[in-house]
Short mmCIF file of N, CA and C in Angstrom, two decimals:
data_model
loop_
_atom_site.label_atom_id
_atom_site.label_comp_id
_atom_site.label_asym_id
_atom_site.label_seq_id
_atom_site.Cartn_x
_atom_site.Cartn_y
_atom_site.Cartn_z
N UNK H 1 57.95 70.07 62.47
CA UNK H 1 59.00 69.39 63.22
C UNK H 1 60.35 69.77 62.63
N UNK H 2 61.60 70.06 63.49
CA UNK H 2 62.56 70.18 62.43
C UNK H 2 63.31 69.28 62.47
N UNK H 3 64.43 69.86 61.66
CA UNK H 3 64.96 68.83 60.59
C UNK H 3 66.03 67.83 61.75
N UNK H 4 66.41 67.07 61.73
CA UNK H 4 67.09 65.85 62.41
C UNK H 4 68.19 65.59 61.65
N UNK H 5 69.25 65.04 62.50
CA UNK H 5 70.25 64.53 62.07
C UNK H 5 70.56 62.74 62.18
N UNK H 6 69.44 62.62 62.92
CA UNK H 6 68.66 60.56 62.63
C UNK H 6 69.79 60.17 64.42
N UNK H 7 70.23 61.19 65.34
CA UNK H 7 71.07 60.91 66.38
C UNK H 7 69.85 61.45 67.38
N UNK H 8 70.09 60.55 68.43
CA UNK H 8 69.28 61.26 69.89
C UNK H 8 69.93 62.01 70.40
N UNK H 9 69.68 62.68 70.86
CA UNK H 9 70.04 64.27 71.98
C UNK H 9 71.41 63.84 72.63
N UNK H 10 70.87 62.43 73.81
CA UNK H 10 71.80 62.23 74.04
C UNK H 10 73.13 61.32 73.61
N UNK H 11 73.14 60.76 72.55
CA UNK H 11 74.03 60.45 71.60
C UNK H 11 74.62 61.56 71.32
N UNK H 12 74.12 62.25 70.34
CA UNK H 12 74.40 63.61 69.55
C UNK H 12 75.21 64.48 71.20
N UNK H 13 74.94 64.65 71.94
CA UNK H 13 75.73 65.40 72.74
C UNK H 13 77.06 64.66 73.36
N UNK H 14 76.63 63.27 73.36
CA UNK H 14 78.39 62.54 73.81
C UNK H 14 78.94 62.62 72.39
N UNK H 15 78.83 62.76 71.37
CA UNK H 15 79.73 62.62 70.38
C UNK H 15 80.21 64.00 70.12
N UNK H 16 78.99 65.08 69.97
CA UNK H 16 79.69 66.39 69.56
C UNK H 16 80.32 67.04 70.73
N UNK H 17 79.33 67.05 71.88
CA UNK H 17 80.10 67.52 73.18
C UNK H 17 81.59 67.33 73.21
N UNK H 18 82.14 66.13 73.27
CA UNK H 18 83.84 65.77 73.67
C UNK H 18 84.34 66.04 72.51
N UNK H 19 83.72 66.11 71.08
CA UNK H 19 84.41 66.70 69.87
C UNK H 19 85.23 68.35 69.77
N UNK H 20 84.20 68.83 70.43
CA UNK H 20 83.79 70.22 70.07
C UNK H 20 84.81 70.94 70.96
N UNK H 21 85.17 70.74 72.12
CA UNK H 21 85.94 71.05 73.10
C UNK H 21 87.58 70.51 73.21
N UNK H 22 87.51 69.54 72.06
CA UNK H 22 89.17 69.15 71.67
C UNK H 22 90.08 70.72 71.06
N UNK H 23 91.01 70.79 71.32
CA UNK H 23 92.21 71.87 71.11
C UNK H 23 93.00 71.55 69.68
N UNK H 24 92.38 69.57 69.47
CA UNK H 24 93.24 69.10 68.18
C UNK H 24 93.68 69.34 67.24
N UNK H 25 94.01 69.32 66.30
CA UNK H 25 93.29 68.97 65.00
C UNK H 25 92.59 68.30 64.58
N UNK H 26 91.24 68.24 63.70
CA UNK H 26 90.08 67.45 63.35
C UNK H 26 91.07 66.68 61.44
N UNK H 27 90.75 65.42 62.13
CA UNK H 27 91.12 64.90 60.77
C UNK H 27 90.13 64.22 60.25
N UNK H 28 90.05 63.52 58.90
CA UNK H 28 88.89 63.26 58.28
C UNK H 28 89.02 61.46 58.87
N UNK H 29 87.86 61.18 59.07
CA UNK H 29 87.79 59.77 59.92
C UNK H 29 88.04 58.70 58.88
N UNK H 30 88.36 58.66 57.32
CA UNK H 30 88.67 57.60 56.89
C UNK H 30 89.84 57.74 56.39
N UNK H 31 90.38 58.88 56.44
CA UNK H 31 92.38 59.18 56.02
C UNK H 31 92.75 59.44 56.59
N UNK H 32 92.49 59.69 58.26
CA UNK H 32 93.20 60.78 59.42
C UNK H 32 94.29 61.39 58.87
N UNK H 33 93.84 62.47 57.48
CA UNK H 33 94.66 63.58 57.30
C UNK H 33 93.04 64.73 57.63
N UNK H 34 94.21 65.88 57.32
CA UNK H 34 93.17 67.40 57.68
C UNK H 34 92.67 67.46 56.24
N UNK H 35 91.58 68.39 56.40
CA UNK H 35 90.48 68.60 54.86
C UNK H 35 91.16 69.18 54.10
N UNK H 36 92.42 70.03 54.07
CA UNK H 36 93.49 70.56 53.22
C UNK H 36 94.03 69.32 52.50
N UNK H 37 94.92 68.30 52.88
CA UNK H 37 95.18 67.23 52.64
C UNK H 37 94.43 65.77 52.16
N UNK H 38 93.14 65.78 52.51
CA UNK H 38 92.00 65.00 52.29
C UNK H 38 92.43 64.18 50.72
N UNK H 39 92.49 63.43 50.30
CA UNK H 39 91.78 62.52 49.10
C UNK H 39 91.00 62.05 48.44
N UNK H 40 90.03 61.60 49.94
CA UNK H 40 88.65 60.83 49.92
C UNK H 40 88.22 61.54 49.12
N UNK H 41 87.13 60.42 48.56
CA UNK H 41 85.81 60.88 47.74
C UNK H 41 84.92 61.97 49.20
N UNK H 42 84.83 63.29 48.21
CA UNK H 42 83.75 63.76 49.92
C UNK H 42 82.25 64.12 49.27
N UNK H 43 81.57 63.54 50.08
CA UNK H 43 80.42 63.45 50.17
C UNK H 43 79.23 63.74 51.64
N UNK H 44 78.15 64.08 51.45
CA UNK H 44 77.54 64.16 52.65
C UNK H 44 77.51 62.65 53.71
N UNK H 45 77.79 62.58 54.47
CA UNK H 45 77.52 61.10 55.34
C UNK H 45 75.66 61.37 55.57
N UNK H 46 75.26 62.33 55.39
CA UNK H 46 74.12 61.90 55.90
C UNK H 46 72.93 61.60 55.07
N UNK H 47 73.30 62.53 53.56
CA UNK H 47 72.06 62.54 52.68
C UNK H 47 73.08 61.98 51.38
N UNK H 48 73.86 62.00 51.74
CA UNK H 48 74.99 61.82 50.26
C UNK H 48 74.61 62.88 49.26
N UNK H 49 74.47 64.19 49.25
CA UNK H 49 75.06 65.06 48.20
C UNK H 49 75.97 65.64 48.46
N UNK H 50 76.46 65.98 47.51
CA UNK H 50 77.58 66.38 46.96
C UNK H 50 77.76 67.93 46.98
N UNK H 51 77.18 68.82 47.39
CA UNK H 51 77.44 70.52 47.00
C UNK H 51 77.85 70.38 48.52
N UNK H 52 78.54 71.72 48.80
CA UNK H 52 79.18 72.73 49.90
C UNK H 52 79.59 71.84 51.04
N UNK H 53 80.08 70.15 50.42
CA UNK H 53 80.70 69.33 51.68
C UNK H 53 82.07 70.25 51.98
N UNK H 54 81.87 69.90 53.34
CA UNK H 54 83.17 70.83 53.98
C UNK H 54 83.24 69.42 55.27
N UNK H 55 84.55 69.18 55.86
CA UNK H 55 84.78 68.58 57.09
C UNK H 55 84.28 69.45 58.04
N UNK H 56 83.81 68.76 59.04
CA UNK H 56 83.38 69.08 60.35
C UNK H 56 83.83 68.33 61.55
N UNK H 57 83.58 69.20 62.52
CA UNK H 57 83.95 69.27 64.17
C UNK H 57 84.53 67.40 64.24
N UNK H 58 83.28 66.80 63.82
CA UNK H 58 83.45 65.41 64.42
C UNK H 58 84.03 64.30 63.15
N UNK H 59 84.93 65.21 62.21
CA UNK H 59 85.50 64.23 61.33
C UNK H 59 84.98 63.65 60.23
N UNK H 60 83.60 64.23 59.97
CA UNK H 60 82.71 63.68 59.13
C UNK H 60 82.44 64.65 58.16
N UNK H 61 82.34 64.54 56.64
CA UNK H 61 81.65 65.58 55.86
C UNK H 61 80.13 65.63 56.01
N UNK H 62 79.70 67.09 55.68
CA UNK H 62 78.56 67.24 56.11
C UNK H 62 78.31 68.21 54.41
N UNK H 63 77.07 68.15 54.06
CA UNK H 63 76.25 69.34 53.08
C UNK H 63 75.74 70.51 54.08
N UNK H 64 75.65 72.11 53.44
CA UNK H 64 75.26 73.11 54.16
C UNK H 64 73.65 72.79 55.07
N UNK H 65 73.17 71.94 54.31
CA UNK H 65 71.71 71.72 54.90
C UNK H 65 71.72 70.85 56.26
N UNK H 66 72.99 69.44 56.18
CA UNK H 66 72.63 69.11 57.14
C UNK H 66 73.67 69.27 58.08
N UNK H 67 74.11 69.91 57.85
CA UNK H 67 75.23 70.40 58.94
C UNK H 67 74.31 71.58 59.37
N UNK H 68 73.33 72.85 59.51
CA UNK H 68 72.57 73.26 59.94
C UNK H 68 71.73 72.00 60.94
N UNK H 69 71.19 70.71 60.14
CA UNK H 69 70.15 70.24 60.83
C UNK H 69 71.15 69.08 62.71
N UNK H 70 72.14 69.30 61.73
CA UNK H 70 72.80 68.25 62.91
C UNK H 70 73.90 69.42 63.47
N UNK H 71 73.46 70.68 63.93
CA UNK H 71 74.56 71.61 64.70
C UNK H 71 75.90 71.55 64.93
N UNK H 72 76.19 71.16 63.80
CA UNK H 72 77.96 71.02 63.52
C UNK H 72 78.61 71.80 62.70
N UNK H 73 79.79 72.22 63.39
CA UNK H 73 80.77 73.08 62.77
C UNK H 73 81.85 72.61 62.09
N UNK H 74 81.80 73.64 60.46
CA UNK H 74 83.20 73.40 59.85
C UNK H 74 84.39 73.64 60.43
N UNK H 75 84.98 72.43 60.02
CA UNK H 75 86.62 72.81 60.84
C UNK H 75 87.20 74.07 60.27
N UNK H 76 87.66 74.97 61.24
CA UNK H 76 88.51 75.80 59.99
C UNK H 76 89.57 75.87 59.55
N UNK H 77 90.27 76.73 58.84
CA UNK H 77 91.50 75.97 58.24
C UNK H 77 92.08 76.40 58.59
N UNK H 78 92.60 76.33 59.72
CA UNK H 78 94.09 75.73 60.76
C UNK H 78 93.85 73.93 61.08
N UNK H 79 92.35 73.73 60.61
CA UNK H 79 91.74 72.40 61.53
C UNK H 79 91.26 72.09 62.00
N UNK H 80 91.22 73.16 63.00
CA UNK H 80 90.85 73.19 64.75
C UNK H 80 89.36 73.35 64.42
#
């Protein structure tokens, strides 16, 4: 079975869908600054470790593993 991000399909597609297609800037959802600027403690939201957190699409830090398992993209650094 693979790996899950603990969201249903269709959850997971109203949240990343209208994310993913913004022109914005992605800011981090508990400082609404960009991951350049960030403060927060960063951590995985989903497993809580700590290696290769990077912000993603929907404002949330993610680890390389589960940002693979939950198909989300690092913001890059312009933001966008």
């Amino acid at each position: 079975m693979p790996p899950t991000c603990g969201l249903s399909p269709l959850v997971a597609s109203l949240i990343f869908g209208s994310e993913a297609t913004m022109a914005e800037q992605v800011l981090c959802t508990q400082c609404d600054k960009p991951e350049t600027q960030c403060a927060c403690d960063r951590y995985c939201w989903v497993c809580k470790g700590q290696y290769g957190i990077r912000l993603c699409e929907d404002g949330l830090y993610y680890c390389p593993d589960c940002r693979e398992a939950c198909d989300v993209r690092v913001v890059d650094s312009r933001g966008a």
